[in-house]
Tab-separated table of C-alpha atoms in Angstrom:
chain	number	residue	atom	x	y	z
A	1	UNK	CA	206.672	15.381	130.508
A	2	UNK	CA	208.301	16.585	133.693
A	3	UNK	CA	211.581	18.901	133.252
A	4	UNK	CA	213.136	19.148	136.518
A	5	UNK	CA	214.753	23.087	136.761
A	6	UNK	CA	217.380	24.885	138.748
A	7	UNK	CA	216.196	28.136	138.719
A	8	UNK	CA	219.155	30.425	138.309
A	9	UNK	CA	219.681	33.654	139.311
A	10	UNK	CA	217.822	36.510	137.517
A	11	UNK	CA	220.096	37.546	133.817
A	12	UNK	CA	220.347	40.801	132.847
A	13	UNK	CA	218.089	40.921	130.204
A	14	UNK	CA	218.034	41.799	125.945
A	15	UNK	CA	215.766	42.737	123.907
A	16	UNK	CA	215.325	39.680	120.898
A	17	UNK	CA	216.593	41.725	117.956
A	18	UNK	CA	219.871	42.440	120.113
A	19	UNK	CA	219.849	38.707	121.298
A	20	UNK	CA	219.913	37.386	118.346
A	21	UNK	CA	222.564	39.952	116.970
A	22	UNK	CA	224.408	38.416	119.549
A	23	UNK	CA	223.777	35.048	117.840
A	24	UNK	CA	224.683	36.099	114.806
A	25	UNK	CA	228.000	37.368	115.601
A	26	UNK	CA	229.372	34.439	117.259
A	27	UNK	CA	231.597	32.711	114.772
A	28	UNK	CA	231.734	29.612	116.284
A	29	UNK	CA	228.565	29.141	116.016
A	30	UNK	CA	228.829	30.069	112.465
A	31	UNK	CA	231.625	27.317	111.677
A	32	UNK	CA	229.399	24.621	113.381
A	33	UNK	CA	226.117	25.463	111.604
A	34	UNK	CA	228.648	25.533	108.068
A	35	UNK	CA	229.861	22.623	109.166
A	36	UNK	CA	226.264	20.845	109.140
A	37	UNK	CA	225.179	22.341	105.989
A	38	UNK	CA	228.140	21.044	104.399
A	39	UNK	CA	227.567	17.711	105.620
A	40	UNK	CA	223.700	17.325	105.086
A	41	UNK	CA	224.349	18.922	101.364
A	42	UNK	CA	227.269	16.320	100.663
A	43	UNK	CA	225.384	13.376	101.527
A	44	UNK	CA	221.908	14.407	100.432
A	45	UNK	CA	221.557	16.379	96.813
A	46	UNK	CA	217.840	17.166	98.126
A	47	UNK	CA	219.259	19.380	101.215
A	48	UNK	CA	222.146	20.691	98.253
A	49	UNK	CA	218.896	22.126	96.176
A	50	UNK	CA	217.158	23.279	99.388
A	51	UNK	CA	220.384	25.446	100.239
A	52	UNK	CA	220.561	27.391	96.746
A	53	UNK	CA	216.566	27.963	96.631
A	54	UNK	CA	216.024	31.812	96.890
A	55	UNK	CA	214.184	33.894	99.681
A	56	UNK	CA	211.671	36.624	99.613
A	57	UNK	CA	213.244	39.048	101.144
A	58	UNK	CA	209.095	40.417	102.952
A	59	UNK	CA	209.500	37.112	104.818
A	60	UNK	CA	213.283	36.093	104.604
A	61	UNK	CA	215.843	38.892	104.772
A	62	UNK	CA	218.210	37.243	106.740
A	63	UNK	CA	219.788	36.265	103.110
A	64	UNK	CA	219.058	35.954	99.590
A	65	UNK	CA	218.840	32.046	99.817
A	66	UNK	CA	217.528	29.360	102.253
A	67	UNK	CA	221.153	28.601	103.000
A	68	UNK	CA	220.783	31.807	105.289
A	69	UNK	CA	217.601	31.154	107.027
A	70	UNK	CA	218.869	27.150	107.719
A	71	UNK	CA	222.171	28.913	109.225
A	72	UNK	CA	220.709	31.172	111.092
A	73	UNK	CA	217.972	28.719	112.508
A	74	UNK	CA	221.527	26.102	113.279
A	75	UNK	CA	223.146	29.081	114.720
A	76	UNK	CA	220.294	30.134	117.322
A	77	UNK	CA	219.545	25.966	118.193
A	78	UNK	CA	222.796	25.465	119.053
A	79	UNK	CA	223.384	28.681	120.982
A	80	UNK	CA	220.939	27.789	122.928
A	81	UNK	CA	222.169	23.851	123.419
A	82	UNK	CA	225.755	25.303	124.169
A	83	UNK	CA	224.091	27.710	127.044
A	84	UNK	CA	225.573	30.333	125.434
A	85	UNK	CA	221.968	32.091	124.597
A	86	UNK	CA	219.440	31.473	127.448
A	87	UNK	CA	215.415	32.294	126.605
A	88	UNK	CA	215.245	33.623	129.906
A	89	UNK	CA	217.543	36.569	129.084
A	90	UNK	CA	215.167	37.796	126.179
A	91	UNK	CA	213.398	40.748	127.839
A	92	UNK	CA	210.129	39.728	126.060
A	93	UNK	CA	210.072	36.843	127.402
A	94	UNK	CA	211.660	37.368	130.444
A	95	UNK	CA	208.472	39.871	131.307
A	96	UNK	CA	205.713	36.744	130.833
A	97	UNK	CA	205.042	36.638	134.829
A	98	UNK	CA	204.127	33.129	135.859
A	99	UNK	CA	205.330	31.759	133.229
A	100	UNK	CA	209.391	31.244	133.915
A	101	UNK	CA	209.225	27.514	134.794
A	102	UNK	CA	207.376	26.587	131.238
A	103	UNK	CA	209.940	28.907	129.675
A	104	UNK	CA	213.027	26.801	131.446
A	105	UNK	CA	211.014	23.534	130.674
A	106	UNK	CA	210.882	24.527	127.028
A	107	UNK	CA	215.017	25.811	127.071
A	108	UNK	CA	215.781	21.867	128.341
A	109	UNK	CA	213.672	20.311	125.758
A	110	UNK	CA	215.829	22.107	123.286
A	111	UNK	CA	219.016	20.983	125.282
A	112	UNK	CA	217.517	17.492	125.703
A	113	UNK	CA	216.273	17.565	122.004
A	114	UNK	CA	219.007	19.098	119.469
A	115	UNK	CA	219.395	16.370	116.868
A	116	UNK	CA	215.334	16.759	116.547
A	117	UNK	CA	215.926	20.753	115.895
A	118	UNK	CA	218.042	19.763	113.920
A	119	UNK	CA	216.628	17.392	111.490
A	120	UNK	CA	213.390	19.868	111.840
A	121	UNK	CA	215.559	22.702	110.366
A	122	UNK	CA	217.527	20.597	107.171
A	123	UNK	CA	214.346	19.061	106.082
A	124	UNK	CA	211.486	21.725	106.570
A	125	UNK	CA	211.971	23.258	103.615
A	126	UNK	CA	213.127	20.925	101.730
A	127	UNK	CA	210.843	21.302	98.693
A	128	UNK	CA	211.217	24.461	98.401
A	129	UNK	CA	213.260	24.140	95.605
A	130	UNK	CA	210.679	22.051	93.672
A	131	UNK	CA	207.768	24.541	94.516
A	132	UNK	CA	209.328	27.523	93.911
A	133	UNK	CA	207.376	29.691	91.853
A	134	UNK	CA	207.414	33.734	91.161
A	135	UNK	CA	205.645	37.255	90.672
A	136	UNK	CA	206.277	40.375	89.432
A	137	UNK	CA	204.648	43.716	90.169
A	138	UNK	CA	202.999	44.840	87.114
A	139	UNK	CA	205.464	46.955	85.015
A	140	UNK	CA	208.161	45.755	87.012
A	141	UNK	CA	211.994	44.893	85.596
A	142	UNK	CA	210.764	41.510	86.846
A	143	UNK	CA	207.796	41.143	85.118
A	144	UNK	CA	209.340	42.275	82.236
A	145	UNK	CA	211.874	39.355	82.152
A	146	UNK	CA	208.969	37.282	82.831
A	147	UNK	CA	208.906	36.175	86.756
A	148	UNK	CA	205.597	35.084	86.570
A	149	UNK	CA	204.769	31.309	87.119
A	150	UNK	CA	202.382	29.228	88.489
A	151	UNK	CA	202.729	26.323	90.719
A	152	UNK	CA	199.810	23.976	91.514
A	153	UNK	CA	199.571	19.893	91.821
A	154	UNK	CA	198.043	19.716	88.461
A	155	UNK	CA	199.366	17.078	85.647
A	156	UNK	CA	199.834	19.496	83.388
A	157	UNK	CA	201.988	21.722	84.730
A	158	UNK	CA	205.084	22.636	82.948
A	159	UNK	CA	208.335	21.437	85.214
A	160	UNK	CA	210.726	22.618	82.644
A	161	UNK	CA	209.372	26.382	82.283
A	162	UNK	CA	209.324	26.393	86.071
A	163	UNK	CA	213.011	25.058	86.112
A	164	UNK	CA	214.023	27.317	84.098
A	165	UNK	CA	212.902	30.337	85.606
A	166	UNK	CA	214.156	29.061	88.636
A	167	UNK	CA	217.508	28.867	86.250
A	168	UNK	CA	216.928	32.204	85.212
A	169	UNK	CA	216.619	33.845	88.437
A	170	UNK	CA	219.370	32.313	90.109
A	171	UNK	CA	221.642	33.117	87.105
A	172	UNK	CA	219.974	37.157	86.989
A	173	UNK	CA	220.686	37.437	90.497
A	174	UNK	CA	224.499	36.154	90.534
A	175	UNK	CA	224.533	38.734	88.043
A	176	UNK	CA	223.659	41.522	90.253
A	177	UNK	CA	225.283	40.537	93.291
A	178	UNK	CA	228.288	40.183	90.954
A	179	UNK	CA	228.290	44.169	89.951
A	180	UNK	CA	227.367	44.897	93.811
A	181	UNK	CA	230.346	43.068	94.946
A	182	UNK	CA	231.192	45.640	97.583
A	183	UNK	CA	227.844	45.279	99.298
A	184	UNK	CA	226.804	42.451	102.124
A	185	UNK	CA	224.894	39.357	101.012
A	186	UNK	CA	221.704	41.234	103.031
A	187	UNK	CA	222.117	44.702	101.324
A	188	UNK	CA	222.312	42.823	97.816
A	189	UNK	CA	219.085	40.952	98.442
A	190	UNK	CA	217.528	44.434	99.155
A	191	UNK	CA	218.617	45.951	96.571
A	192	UNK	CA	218.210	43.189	94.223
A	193	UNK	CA	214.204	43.379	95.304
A	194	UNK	CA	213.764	46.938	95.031
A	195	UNK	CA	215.850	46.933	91.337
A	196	UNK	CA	213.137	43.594	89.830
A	197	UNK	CA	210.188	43.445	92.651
A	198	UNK	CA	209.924	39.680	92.106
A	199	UNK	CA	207.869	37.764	94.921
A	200	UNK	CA	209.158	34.507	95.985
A	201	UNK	CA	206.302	31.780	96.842
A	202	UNK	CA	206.535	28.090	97.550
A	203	UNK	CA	202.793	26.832	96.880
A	204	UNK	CA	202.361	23.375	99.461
A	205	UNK	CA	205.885	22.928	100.314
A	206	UNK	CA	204.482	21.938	104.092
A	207	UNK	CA	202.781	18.986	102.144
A	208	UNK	CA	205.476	18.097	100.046
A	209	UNK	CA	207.243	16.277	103.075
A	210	UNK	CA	204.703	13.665	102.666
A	211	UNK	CA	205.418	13.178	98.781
A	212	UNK	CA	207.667	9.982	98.580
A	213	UNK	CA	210.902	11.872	97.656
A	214	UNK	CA	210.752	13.974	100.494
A	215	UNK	CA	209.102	11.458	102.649
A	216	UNK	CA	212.093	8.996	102.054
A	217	UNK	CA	214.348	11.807	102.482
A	218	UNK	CA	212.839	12.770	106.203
A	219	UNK	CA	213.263	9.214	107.169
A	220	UNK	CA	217.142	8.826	106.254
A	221	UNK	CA	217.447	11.504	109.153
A	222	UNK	CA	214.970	10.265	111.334
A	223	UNK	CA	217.504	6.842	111.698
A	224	UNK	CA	220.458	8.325	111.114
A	225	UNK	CA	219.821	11.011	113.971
A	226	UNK	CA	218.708	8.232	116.349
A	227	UNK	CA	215.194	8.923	116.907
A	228	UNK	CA	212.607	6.892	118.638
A	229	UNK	CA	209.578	6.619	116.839
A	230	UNK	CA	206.893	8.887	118.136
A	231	UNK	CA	209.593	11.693	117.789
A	232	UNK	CA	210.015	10.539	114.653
A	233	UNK	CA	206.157	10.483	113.893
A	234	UNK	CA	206.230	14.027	115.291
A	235	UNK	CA	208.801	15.639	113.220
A	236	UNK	CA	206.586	14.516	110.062
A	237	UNK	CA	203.314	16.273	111.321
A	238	UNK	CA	204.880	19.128	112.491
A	239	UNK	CA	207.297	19.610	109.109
A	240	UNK	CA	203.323	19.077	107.255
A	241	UNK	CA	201.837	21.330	109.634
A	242	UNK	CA	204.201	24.189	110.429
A	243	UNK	CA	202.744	26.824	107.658
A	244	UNK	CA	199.943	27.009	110.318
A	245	UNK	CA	202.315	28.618	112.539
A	246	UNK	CA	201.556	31.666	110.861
A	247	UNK	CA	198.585	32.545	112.343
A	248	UNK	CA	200.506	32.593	115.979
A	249	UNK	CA	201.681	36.539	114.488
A	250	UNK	CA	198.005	37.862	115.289
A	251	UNK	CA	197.076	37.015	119.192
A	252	UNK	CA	193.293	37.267	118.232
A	253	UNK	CA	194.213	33.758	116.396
A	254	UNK	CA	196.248	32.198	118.497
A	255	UNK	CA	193.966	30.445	121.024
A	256	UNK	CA	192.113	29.126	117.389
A	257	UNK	CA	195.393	27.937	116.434
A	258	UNK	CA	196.589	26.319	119.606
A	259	UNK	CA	193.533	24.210	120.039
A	260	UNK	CA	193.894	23.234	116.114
A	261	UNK	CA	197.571	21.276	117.451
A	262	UNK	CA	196.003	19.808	120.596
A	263	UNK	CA	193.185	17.973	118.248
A	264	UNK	CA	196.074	16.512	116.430
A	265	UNK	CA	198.058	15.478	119.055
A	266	UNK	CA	194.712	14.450	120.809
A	267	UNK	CA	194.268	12.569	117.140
A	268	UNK	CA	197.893	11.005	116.776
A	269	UNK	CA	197.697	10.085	120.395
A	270	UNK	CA	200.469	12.161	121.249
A	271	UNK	CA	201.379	13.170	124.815
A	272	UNK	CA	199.655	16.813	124.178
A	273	UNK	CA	202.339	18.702	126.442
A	274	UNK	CA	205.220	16.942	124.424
A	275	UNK	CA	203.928	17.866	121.315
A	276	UNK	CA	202.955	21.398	122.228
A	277	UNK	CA	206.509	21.689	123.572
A	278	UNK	CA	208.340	20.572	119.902
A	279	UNK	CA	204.919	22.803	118.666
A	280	UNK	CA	206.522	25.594	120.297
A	281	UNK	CA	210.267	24.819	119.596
A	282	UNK	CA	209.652	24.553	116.493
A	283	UNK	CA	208.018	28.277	115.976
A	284	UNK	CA	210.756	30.001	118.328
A	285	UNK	CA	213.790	28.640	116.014
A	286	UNK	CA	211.843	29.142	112.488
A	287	UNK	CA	208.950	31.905	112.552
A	288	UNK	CA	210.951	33.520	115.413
A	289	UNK	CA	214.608	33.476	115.338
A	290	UNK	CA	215.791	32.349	111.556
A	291	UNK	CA	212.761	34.667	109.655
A	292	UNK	CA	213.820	37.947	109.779
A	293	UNK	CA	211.143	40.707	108.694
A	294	UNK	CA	211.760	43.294	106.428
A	295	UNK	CA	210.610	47.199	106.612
A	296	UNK	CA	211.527	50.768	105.576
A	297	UNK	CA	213.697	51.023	108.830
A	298	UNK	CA	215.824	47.874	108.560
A	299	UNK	CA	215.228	43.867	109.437
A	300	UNK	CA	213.368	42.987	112.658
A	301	UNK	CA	212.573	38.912	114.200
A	302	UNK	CA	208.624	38.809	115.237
A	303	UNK	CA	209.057	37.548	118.971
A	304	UNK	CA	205.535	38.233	119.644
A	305	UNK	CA	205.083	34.669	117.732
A	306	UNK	CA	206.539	32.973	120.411
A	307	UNK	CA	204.952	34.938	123.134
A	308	UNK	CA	201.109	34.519	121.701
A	309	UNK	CA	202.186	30.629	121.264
A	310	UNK	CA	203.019	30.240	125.086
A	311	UNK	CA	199.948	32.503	125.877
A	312	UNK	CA	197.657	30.167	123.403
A	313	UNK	CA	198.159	27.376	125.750
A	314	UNK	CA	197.315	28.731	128.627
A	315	UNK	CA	194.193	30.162	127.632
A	316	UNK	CA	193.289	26.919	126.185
A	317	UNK	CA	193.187	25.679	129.587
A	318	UNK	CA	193.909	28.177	132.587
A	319	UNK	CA	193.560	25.337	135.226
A	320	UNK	CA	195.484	22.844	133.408
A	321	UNK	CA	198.442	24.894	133.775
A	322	UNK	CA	198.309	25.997	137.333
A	323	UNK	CA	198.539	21.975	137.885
A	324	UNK	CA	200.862	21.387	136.046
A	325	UNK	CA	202.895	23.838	137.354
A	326	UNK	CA	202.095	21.880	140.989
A	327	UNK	CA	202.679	18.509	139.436
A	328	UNK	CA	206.321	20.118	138.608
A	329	UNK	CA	206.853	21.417	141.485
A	330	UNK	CA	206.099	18.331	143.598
A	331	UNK	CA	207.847	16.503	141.123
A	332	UNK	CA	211.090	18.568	141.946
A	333	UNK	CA	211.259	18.666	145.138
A	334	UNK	CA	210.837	14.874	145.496
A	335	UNK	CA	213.992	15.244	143.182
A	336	UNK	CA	215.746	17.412	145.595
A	337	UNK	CA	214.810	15.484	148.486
A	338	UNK	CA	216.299	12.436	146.828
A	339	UNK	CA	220.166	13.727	145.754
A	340	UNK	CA	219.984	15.412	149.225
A	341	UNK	CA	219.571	12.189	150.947
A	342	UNK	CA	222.047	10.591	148.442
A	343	UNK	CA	224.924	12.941	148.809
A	344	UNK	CA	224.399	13.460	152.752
A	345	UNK	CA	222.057	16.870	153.122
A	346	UNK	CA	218.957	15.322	154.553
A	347	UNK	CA	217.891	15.579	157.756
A	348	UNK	CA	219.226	13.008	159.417
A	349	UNK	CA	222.930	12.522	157.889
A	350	UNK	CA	223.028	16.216	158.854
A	351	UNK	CA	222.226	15.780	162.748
A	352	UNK	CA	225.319	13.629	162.527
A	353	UNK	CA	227.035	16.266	161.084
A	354	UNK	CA	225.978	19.107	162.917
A	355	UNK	CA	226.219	17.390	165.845
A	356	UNK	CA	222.846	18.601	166.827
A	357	UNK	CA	219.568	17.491	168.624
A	358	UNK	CA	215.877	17.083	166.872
A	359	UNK	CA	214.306	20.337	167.263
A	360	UNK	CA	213.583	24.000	166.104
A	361	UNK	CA	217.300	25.412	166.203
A	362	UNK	CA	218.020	22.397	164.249
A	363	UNK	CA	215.515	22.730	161.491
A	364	UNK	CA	215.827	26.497	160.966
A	365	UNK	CA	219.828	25.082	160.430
A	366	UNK	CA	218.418	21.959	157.512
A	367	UNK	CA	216.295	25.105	156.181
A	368	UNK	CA	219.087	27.591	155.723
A	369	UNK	CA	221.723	24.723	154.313
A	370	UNK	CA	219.355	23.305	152.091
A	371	UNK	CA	218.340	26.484	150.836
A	372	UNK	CA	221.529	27.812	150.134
A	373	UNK	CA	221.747	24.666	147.798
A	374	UNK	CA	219.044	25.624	145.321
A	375	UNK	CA	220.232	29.308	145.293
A	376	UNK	CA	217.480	30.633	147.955
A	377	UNK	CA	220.138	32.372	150.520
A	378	UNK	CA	223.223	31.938	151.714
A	379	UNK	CA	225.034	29.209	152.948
A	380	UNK	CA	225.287	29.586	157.029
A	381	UNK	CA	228.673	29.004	158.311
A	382	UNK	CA	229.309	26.574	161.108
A	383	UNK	CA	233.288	25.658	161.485
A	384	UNK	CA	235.901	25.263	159.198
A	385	UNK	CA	236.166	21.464	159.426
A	386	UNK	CA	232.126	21.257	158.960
A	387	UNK	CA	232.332	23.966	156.239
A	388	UNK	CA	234.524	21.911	154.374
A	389	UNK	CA	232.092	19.005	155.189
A	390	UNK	CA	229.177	20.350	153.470
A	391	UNK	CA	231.217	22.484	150.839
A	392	UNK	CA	231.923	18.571	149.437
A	393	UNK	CA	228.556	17.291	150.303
A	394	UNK	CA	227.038	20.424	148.046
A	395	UNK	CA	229.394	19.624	145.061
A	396	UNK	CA	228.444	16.503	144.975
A	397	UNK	CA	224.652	17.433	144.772
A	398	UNK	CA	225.372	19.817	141.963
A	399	UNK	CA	227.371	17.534	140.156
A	400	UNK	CA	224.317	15.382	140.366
A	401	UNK	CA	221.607	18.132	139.499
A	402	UNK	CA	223.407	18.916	136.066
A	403	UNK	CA	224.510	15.360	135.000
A	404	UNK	CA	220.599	15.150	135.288
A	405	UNK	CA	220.072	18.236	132.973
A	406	UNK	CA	218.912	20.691	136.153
């Protein structure tokens, strides 16, 4: 799928952790992600369950619950659909030579695309809360109170032990954060794991989606969020799909990975790119931006992830990128050519213009005004009555460009 760009000028660059600190303490972005949660958890008891399920802090210490990784996921989609976060200004990314224009393609997708990120993000992990299971280190305060359980698709397993331990925790935690009052949610949830050591696991909670609960509960957001059908088929495979994300962490297995999604696109009958695209999308606002890592030093977000995923598809295929990279650029330029001759900056509405005759000095003028458009140089000056001229001529080609998403 083509994604026309308009390459902007170079950002001063952040490193991810700092980007997405800046993320994080944008309160507006806060309110609207709230304001979604609220909203999905009102109308659907299934998302209300999802939001109180707890984290593993190895995995999850952006928060004690899934609440906190579904904000924080919300937070960093829409940042990004507001233009208030651009990919381009993450220095890891940012230092991926050659590959700028798939980066920008990817940042419009997610512009193009945010009621998909969305309904990716409320219904992911939605059965977490039915798979959640525990363990203790041996001769821990956890296993002590018992935290160990087992969760597996067999008949016989015992749904009201594993609700309540889930009960149990929930209620043994409150406890805790209750006498550490004075301490943030993220600072509780590390303490809280280094007082009991319990593990948090959610056996086949990718697989769940297709269960019909879950299944039925994917669909009421695939209508009410307006999607057409292949997006909607999509958002299924990659909800039952996206624990093999993982593997994108280790660049030794992320080519093996990467070909693993084109055969099922190539089996779905997909558009491959497409897919790959929401593939990608998909890792960069869960693995990446909403899964925070814990260590001895403090929390950390694995950007490498996303940087091994856009790498995987190259090396799939080397030579399919360099064409599509032609096919866009051909594809753009046709697009430029087109709103120039539209709004008056072709050729020949600018002989008129000009006043000029066919001919060198003129087309070293159509170079230099035309450039100046798409951010190449400056725009040459030629009178004040013709500067005003093409001052309105170039407004109207911009207003053009971004009404088109450029």
């Amino acid at each position: 799928m083509f994604r026309p760009t308009f390459t902007q000028e170079k950002k001063e660059t952040l490193f991810f952790d700092a980007w997405m600190r800046r993320i994080e303490g944008d309160a507006l972005l806060r309110v609207r992600a709230d304001a979604m949660l609220h909203a999905a958890s009102t109308m659907e008891p299934l998302i209300a369950d999802t939001l109180r399920t707890p984290q593993d802090i190895r995995y999850h210490a952006e928060g004690p619950f899934v609440r906190d990784h579904l904000r924080l996921m919300l937070m960093s989609i829409y940042a990004v659909a507001e233009g208030k976060a651009s990919l381009l200004e993450i220095e890891e990314l940012a230092r991926m030579k050659g590959y700028e224009t798939e980066i920008e393609g990817l940042e419009e997708l997610f512009k193009e695309h945010v009621a998909w990120f969305e309904a990716f993000a409320l219904c992911h992990d939605a059965a977490k809360w039915a798979c959640t299971a525990f363990k203790s280190k041996e001769e821990s305060r956890g296993a002590q109170l018992g935290f160990n359980t087992v969760h597996t698709y067999e008949p016989d397993i015992d749904l009201a032990e594993q609700m309540k331990m889930r009960t149990a925790y929930l209620d043994l935690y409150q406890e805790f954060a209750t006498t550490h009052a004075q301490e943030s949610p993220q600072e509780i949830q590390s303490l809280f794991y280094q007082t009991y050591e319990i593990d948090v696991k959610y056996p086949f909670h990718d697989r769940m989606i297709h269960a019909p609960l879950y299944e039925a509960l994917l669909q009421r957001f695939i209508v009410a969020h307006e999607m057409i059908d292949i997006h909607g088929a999509m958002l299924t495979d990659i909800i039952s799909h996206h624990l093999r994300f993982e593997p994108f962490a280790v660049a030794e297995k992320s080519l093996n990975t990467m070909k693993q999604f084109f055969y099922l696109a190539d089996k779905r009958g997909y558009d491959t790119e497409n897919f790959i695209d929401f593939i990608q999308g998909a890792v960069f606002f869960d693995f990446v931006c909403a899964s925070k890592r814990s260590s001895p030093h403090g929390s950390w977000h694995e950007i490498e992830m996303m940087v091994h995923a856009l790498r995987a598809e190259h090396d799939r295929d080397p030579m399919q990128r360099v064409e599509k990279q032609r096919a866009r650029e051909v594809h753009e330029t046709r697009q430029r050519n087109r709103w120039f001759q539209e709004v008056g900056l072709d050729g020949i509405a600018l002989l008129d213009v000009l006043d000029m005759e066919p001919g060198p000095q003129f087309g070293k003028m159509l170079k230099q005004i035309q450039g100046s458009v798409i951010g190449r140089n400056e725009m040459p000056s030629v009178g004040k009555k013709i500067d005003a001229e093409l001052q309105k001529r170039v407004q109207e080609y911009y207003q053009k460009a971004f009404e088109k998403g450029d």
